[in-house]
Coordinates of C-alpha atoms in Angstrom, one line a residue:
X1 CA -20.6 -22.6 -23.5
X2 CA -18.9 -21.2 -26.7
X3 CA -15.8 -19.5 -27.0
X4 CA -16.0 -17.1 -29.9
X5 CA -12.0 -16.7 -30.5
X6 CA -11.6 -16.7 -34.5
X7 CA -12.0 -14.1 -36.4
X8 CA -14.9 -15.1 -39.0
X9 CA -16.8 -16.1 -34.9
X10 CA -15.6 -12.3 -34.0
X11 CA -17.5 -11.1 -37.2
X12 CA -21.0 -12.8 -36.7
X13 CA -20.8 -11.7 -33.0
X14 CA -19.8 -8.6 -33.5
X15 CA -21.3 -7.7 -36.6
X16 CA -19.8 -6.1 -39.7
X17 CA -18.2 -2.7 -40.0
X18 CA -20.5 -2.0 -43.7
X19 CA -23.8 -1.7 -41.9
X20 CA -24.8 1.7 -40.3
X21 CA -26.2 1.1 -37.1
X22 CA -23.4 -1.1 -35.6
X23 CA -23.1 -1.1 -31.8
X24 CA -20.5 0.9 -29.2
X25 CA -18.2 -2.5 -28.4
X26 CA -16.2 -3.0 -25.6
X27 CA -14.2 -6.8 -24.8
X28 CA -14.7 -8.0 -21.9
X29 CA -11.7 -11.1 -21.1
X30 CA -14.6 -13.1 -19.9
X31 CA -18.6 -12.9 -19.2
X32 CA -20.2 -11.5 -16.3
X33 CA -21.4 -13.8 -13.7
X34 CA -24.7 -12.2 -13.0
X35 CA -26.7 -9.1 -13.8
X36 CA -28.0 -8.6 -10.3
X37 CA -26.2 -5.8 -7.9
X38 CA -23.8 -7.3 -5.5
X39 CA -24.8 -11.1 -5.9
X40 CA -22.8 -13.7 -7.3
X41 CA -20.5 -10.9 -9.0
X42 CA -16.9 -10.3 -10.3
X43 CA -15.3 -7.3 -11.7
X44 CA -17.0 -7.8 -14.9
X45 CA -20.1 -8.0 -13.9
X46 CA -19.5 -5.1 -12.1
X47 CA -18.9 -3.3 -15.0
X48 CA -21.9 -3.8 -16.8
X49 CA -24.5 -3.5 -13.8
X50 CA -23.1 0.4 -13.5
X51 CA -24.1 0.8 -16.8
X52 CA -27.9 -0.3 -15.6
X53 CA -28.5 0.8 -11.9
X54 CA -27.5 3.6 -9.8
X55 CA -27.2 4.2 -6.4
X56 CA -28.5 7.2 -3.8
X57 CA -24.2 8.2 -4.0
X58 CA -21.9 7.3 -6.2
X59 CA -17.8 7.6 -6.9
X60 CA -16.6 10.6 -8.4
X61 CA -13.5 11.4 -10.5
X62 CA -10.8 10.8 -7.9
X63 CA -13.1 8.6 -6.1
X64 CA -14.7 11.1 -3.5
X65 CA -18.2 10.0 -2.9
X66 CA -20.7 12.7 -4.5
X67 CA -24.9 12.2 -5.0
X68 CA -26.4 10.2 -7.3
X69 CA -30.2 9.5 -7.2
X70 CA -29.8 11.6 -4.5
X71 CA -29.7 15.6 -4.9
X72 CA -28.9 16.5 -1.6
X73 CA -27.3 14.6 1.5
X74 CA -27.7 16.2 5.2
X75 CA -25.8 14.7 7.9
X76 CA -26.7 15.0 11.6
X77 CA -24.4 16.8 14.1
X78 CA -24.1 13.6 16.2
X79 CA -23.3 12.1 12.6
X80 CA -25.4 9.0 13.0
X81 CA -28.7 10.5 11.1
X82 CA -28.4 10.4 6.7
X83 CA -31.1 12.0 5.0
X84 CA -31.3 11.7 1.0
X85 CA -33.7 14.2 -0.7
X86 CA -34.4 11.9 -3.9
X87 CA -34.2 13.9 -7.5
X88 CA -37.6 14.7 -9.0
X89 CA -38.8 12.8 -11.8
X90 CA -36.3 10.0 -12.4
X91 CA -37.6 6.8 -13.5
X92 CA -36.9 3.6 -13.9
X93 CA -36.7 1.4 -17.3
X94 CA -40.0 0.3 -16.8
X95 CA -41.3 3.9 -16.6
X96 CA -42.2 4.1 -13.4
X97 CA -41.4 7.3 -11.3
X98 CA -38.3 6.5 -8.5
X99 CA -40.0 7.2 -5.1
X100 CA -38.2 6.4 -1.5
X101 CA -40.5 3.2 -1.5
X102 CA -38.5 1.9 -4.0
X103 CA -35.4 3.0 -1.9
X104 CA -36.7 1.5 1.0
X105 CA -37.5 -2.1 -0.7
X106 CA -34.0 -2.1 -2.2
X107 CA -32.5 -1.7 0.8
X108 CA -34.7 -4.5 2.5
X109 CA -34.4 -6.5 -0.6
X110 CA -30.4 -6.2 0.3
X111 CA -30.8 -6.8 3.5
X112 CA -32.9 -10.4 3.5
X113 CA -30.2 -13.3 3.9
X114 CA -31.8 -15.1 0.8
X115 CA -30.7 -12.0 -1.7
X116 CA -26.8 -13.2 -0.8
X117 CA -25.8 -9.4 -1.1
X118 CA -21.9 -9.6 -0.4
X119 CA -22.3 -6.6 1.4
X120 CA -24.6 -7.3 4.1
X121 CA -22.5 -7.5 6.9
X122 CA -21.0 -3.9 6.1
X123 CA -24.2 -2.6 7.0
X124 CA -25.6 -5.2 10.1
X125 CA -22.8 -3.9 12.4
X126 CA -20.2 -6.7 11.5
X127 CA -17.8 -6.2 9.6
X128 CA -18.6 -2.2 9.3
X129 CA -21.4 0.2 10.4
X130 CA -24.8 -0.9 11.6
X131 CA -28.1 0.6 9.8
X132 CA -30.8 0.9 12.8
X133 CA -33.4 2.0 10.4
X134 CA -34.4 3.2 7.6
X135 CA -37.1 5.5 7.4
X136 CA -39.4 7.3 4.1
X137 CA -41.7 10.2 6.0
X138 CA -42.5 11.3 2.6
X139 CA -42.1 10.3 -1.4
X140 CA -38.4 12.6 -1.9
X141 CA -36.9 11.5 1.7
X142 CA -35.0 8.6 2.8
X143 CA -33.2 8.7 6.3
X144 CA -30.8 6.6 7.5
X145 CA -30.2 6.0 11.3
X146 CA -26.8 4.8 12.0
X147 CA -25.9 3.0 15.6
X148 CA -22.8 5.1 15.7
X149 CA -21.0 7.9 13.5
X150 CA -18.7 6.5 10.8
X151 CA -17.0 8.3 8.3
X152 CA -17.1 5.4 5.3
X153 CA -20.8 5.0 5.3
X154 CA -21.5 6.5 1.9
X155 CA -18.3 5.3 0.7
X156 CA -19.8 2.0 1.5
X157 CA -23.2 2.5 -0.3
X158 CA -20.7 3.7 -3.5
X159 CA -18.2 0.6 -3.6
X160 CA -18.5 -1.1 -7.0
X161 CA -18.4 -4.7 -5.3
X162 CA -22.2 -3.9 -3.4
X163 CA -23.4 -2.8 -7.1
X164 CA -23.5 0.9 -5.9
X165 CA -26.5 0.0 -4.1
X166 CA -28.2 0.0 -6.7
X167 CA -31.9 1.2 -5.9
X168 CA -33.9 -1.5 -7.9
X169 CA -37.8 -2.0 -9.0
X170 CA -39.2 -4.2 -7.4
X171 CA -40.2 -5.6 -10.5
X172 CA -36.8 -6.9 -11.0
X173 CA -37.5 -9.9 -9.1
X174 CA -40.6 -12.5 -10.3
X175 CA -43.5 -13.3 -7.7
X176 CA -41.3 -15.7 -5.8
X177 CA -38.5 -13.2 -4.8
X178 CA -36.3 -14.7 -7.1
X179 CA -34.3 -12.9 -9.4
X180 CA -34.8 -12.1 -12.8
X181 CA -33.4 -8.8 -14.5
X182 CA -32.1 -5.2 -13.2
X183 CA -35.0 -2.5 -13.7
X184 CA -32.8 0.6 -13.0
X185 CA -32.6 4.2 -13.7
X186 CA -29.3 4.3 -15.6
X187 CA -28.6 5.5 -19.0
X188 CA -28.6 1.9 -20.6
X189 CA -31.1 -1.4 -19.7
X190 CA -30.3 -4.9 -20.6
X191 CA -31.2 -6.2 -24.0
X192 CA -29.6 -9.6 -24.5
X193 CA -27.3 -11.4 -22.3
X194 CA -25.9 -14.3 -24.9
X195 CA -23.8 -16.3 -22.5
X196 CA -19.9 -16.6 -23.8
X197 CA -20.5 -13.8 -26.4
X198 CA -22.2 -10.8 -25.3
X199 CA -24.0 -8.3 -23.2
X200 CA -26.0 -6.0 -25.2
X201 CA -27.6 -2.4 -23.6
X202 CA -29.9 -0.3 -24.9
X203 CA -29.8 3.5 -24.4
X204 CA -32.6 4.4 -22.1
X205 CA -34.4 7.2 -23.9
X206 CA -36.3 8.7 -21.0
X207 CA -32.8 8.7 -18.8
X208 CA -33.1 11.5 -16.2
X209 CA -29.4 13.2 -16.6
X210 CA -28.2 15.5 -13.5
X211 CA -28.1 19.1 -14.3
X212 CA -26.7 21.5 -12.4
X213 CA -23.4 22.4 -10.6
X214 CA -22.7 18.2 -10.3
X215 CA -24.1 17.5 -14.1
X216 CA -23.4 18.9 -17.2
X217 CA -20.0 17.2 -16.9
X218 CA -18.7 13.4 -16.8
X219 CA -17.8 12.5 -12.9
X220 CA -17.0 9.4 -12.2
X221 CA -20.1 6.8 -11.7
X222 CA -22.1 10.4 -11.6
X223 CA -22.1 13.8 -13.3
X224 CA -23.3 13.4 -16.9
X225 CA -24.0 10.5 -17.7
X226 CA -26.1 10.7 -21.5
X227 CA -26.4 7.5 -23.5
X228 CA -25.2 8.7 -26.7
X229 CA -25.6 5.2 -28.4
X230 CA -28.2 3.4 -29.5
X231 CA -26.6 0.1 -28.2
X232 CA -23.5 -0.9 -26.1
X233 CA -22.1 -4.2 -26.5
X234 CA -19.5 -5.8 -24.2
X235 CA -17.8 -8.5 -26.3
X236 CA -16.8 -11.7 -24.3
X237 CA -13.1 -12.2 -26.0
X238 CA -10.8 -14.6 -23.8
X239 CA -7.6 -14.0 -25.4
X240 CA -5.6 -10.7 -25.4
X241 CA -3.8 -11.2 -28.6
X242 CA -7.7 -11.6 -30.1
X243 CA -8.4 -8.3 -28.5
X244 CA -6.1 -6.3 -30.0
X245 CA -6.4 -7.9 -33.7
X246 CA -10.3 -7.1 -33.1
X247 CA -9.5 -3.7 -32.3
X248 CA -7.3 -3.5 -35.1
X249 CA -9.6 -4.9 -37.8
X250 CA -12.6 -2.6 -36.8
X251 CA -14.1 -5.1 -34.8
X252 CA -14.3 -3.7 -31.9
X253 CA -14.4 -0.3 -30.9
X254 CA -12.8 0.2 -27.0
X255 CA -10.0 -1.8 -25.4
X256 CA -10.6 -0.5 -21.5
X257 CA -7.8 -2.2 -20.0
X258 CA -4.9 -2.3 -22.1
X259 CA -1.8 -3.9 -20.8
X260 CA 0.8 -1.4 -20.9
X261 CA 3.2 -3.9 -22.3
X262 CA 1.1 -3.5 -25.4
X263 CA 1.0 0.2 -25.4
X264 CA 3.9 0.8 -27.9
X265 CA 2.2 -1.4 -30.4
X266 CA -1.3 0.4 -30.2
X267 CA 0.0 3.4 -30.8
X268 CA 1.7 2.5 -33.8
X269 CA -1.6 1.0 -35.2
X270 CA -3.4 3.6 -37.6
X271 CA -6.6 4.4 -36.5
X272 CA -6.0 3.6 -32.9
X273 CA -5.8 6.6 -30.1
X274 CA -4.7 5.3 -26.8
X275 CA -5.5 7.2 -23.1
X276 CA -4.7 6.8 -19.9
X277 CA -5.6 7.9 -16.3
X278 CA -3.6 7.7 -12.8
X279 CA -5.5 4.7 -10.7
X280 CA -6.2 4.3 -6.9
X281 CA -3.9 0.7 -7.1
X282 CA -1.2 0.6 -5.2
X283 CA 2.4 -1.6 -5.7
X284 CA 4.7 -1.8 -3.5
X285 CA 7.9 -3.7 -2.3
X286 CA 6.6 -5.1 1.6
X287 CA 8.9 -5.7 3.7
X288 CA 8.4 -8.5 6.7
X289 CA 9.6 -6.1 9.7
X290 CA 9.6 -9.0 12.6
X291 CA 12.7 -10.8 9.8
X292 CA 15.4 -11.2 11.6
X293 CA 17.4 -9.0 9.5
X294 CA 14.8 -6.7 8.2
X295 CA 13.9 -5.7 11.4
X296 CA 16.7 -2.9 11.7
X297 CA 15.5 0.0 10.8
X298 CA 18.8 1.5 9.2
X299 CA 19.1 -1.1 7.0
X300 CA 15.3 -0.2 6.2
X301 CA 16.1 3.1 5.5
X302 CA 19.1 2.0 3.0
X303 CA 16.6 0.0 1.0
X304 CA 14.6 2.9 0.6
X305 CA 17.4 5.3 -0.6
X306 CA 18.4 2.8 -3.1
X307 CA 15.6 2.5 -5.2
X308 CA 15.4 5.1 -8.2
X309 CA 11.6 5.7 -8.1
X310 CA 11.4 7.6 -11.1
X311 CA 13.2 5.6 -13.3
X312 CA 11.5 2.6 -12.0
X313 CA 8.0 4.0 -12.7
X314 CA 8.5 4.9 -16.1
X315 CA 10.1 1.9 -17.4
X316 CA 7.8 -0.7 -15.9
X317 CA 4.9 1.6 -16.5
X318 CA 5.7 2.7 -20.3
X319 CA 6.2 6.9 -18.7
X320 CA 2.6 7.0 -18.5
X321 CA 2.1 6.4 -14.4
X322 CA 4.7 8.0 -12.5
X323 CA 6.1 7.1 -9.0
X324 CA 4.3 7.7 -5.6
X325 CA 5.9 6.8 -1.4
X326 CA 2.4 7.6 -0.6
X327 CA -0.4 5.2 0.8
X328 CA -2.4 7.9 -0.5
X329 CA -3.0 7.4 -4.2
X330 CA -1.6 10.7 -6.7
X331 CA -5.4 10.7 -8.0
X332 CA -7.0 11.3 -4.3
X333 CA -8.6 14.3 -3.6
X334 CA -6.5 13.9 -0.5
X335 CA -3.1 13.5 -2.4
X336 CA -0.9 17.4 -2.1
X337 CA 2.6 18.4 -1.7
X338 CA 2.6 16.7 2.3
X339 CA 1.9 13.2 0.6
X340 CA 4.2 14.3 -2.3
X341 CA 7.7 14.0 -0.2
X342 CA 9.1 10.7 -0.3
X343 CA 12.5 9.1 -0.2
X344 CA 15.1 10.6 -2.1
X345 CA 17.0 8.5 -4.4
X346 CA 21.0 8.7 -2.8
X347 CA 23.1 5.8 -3.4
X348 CA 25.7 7.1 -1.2
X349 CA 23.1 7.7 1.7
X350 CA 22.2 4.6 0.9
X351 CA 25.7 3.2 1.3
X352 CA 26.5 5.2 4.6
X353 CA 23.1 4.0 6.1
X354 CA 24.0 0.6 5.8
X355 CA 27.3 0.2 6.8
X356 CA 25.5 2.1 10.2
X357 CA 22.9 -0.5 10.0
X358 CA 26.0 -3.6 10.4
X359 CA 24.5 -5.1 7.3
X360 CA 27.1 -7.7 6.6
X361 CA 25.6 -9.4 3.6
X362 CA 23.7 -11.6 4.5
X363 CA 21.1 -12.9 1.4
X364 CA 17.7 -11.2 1.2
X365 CA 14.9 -12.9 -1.1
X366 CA 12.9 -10.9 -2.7
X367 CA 9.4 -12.5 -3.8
X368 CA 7.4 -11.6 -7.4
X369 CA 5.4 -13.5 -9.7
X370 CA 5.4 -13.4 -13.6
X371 CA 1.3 -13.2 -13.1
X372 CA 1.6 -9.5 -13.9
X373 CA 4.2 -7.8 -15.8
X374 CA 4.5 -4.6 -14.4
X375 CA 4.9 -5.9 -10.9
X376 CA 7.4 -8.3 -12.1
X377 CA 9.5 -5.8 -13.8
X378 CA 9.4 -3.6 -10.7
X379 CA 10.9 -6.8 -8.9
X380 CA 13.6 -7.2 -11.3
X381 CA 14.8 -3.4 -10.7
X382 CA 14.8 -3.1 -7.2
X383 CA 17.1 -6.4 -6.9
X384 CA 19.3 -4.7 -9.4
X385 CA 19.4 -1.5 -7.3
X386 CA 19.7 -2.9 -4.5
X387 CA 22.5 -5.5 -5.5
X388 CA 24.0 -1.8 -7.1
X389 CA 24.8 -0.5 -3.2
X390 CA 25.9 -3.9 -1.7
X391 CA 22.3 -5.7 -0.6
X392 CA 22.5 -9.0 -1.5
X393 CA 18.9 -9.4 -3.1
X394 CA 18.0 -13.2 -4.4
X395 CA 15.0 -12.3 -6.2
X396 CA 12.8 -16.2 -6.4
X397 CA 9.7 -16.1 -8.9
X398 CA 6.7 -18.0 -7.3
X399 CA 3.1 -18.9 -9.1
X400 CA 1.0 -16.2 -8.4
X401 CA -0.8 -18.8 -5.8
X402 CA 2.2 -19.5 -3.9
X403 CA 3.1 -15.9 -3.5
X404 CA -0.4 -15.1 -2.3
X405 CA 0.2 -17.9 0.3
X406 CA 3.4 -16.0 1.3
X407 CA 1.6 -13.0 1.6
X408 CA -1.2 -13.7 3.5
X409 CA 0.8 -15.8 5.9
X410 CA 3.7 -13.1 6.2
X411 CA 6.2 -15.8 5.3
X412 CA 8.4 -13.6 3.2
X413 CA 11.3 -11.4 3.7
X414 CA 10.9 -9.2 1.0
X415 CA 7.7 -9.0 -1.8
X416 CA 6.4 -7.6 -4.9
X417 CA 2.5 -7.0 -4.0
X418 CA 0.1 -4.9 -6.4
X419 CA -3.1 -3.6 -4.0
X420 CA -6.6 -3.4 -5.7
X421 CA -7.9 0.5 -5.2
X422 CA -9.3 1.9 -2.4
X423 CA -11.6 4.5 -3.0
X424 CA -10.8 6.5 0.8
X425 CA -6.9 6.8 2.1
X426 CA -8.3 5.3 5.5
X427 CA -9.2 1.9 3.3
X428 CA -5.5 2.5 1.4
X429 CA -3.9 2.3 5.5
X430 CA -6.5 -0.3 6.8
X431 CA -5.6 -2.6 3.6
X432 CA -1.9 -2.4 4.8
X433 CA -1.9 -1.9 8.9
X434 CA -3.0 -3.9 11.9
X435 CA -1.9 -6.3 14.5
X436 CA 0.2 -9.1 12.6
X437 CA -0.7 -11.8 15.2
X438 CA -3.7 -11.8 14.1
X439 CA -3.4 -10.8 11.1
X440 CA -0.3 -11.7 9.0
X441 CA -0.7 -10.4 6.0
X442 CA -0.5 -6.9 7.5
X443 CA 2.8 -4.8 6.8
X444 CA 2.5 -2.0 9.6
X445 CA 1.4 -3.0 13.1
X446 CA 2.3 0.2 15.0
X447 CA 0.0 0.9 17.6
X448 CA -0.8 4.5 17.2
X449 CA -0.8 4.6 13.5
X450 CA -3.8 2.0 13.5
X451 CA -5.5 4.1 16.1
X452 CA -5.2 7.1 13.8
X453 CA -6.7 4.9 11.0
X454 CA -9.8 3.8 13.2
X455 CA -10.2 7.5 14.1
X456 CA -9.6 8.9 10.5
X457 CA -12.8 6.3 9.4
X458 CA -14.9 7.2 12.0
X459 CA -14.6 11.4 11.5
X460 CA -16.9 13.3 9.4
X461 CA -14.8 16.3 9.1
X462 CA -12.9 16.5 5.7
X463 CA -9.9 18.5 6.9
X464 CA -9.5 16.7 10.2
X465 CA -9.5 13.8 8.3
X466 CA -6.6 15.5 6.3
X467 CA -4.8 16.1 9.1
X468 CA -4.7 12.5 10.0
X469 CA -3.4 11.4 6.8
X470 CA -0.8 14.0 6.5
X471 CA 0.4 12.5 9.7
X472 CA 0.5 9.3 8.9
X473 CA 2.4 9.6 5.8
X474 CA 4.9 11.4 7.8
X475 CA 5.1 8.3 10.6
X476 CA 5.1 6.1 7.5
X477 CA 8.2 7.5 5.8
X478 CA 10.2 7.3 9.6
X479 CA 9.1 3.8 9.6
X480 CA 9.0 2.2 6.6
X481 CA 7.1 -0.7 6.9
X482 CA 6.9 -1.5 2.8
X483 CA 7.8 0.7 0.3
X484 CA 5.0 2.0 -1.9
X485 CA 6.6 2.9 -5.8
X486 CA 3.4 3.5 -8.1
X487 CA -0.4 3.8 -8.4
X488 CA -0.3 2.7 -12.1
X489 CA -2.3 3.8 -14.7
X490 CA -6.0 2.6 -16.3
X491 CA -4.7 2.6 -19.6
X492 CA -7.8 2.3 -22.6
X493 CA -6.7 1.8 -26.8
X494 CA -10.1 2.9 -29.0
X495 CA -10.8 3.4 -32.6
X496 CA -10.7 7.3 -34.1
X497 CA -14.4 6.8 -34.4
X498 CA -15.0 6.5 -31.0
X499 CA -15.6 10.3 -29.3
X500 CA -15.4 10.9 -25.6
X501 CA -14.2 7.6 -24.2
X502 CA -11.9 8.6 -21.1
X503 CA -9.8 6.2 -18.8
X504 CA -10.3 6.9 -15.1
X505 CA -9.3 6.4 -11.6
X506 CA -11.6 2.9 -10.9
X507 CA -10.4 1.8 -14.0
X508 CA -14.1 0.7 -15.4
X509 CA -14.9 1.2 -18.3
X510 CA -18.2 4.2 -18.8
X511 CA -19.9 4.0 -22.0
X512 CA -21.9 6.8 -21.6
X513 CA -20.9 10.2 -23.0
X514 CA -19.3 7.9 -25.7
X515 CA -20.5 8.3 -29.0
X516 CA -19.5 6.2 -32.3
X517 CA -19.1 8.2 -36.0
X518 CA -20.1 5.3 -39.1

């Protein structure tokens, strides 16, 4: 397989900036591993099957779960029965009409072992929720029978690493079940898939856009979602420092994740706007509470007061993502004032708190890698404020492998972790609670905060399920298990003929409501 990394390769690939009709192009650090929803995938591939298929739900904005295919969702008292009333007259690429037979062989196509859907087991009552059935009493209806009530379900059906759930044609697959190319209802369908160099989409000219209170505007993975293109292509370029001389030669049009390291630079470069949105991430100093030193509480508590949060955020992150305590991430729906208090910054607290801890200097290693910048830089800080009130902080760099091994065995003292996003807060506490016996690589084993996890994905109820987080942040803040410092930002550099490309939340990039000026 080629690399294309010069740039006369970039030019034939790409094409040249003096004809007309030149796609929308976005890099991509490396191809996609497949095209089909939730099957041999990777974050890339992600990325461009969203572009092609769309699910009953899908994320929103600040990555609440809101309809999709679906126009209406109805949930049973007992909360175990979901019924989807399908919106009229959306087809697929083939021109077919979407009908709840389609949803119906989707989900069975999922289901069947042989499709090696990753997530199967969140739906056949292992891992998460068990579907009992699936029923289609008439063309607009699909209901969903659950064994029990859960709370995460449709987050489930949105999460980008099932493909959305995608409903599919069954065309999409040839006579022998195998697969052979996504026939979906989204704003763009596959074209060409030229392995090592591109992914070219075509706008889907009979697209059926929502309308209404939920369309009209871009949401997330819903809302408007207009192909305003003729073509999109995502351009396979492996090398960063490529990227950005693509993008600054007008050979390429969108940078969707631009390292913030590289932020000053871009928005020097003249014709180059650069954009940004708060993420869902998380990063966070953990702390191995069972230590033998970290275990006291006080000395916790010093640790936290030590750390200057702001100045932290906004020099690792270039002042464009600013500090958070909270698991909950500052672009939740969930996030307010209650997940807004965190620890103050007070040296001399600090100070007092540990000489009442009986600190009496003994070394603390602090873990980070140099795999990614921001998190490193983050490391570097703490130590130094830290070492600034009398911890004595050994910070020891590790390959990112070897800190991985650290953290999934809980063989650390202290460590620099960055958490992928979570699209629900009770994901954001599951991803760092639960019963360190078992599980090592879990930060917060108090009893009955996980209980308030399990209940807060189990309820329906949006301000119960408020109530629970507002009271776990509090019991988080007393204990302080690891110290959350930022969510980060998705940060995207484009070209001034680019109009209406936005950074978000999920940090994907949407090429839809995008449109390109010659």
């Amino acid at each position: 397989m080629s690399k294309c990394m010069t740039a006369a390769c970039l030019a034939l690939v790409l094409g040249s900036t003096a004809y007309a009709a030149t796609p929308l192009r976005i890099a991509l650090t490396a191809d996609i591993r497949s095209t089909q929803p939730g099957v041999n995938r990777d974050a890339n591939s992600d990325t461009v099957v969203q572009h092609i298929v769309e699910g009953l739900v899908a994320f929103g904005e600040n990555g609440d779960v809101k309809p999709q295919l679906a126009e209406s969702v109805q949930i049973s008292e007992d909360g175990k029965t979901y019924t989807f009333k399908l919106r009229p007259n959306v087809k697929f690429h083939n021109g077919t009409t979407l009908t709840s037979a389609d949803v119906l062989w989707t989900w069975q196509h999922y289901m069947d072992p042989k499709t090696g859907w990753r997530c199967r087991t969140e739906f056949d009552g292992r891992d998460g929720v068990k579907v009992e059935d699936v029923q289609t009493p008439d063309p607009d209806t699909v209901i969903f029978k659950l064994e029990r009530p859960n709370g995460l379900f449709l987050n489930s059906l949105s999460r980008l690493d099932c493909g959305g759930a995608g409903i599919l044609h069954r065309d999409s697959v040839r006579a022998d079940g195998t697969w052979d190319h996504p026939i979906g209802t989204g704003p763009f369908e596959l074209k060409e898939w030229r392995r090592g160099e591109y992914i070219s989409l075509e706008k889907f000219k009979d697209y059926a856009n929502r309308t209404g209170p939920e369309g009209g505007v871009r949401d997330g993975f819903t809302g408007s979602k207009r192909p305003l293109v003729d073509e999109v292509r995502f351009v396979i370029i492996p090398d960063e420092s490529t990227i950005k001389l693509a993008l600054q030669r007008k050979d390429i049009d969108i940078i969707s994740d631009l390292s913030n390291t590289d932020v000053p630079e871009m928005q020097k470069s003249p014709g180059i706007t650069v954009a940004h949105a708060d993420t869902l991430g998380m990063t966070g100093v953990l702390i191995q509470t069972r230590d033998a030193v970290l275990s006291n509480a006080k000395l916790r508590e010093a640790i936290a007061h030590a750390i200057d949060y702001v100045q932290l955020a906004d020099a690792v992150n270039e002042k464009l993502a600013p500090w958070n305590n909270s698991i909950v991430p500052l672009a939740s729906s969930y996030f307010d004032d209650v997940q807004r208090k965190g620890w103050a910054y007070d040296p001399a607290l600090s100070q007092k708190l540990l000489q009442e801890s009986g600190y009496q200097g003994q070394p603390i290693s602090l873990i980070a890698s140099r795999r990614y910048a921001q998190s490193y830089n983050a490391a570097v800080l703490v130590q130094a404020m830290l070492q600034s009130v009398g911890i004595n902080v050994r910070l020891d760099v590790m390959e990112w492998g070897a800190l991985q091994d650290r953290y999934v065995t809980g063989k650390y003292q202290m460590l620099v972790q960055p958490y992928s996003p979570r699209m629900d807060p009770a994901q954001s506490y599951e991803a760092v609670s639960g019963d360190k016996a078992t599980q090592p690589r879990k930060v917060w084993d108090d009893p009955q905060a996980i209980k308030l996890i399990e209940q807060a994905a189990q309820e329906l109820d949006r301000e119960k399920r408020k109530s629970i987080f507002d009271q776990l942040h509090g019991m988080f803040l007393s204990d302080i298990p690891t110290i959350p410092l930022y969510n980060g930002a998705d940060v995207g550099a484009f070209r001034d003929s680019v109009e209406g490309y936005k950074p978000w939340a999920l940090r994907k990039p949407r090429a839809w409501e995008v449109s390109k000026k010659e």
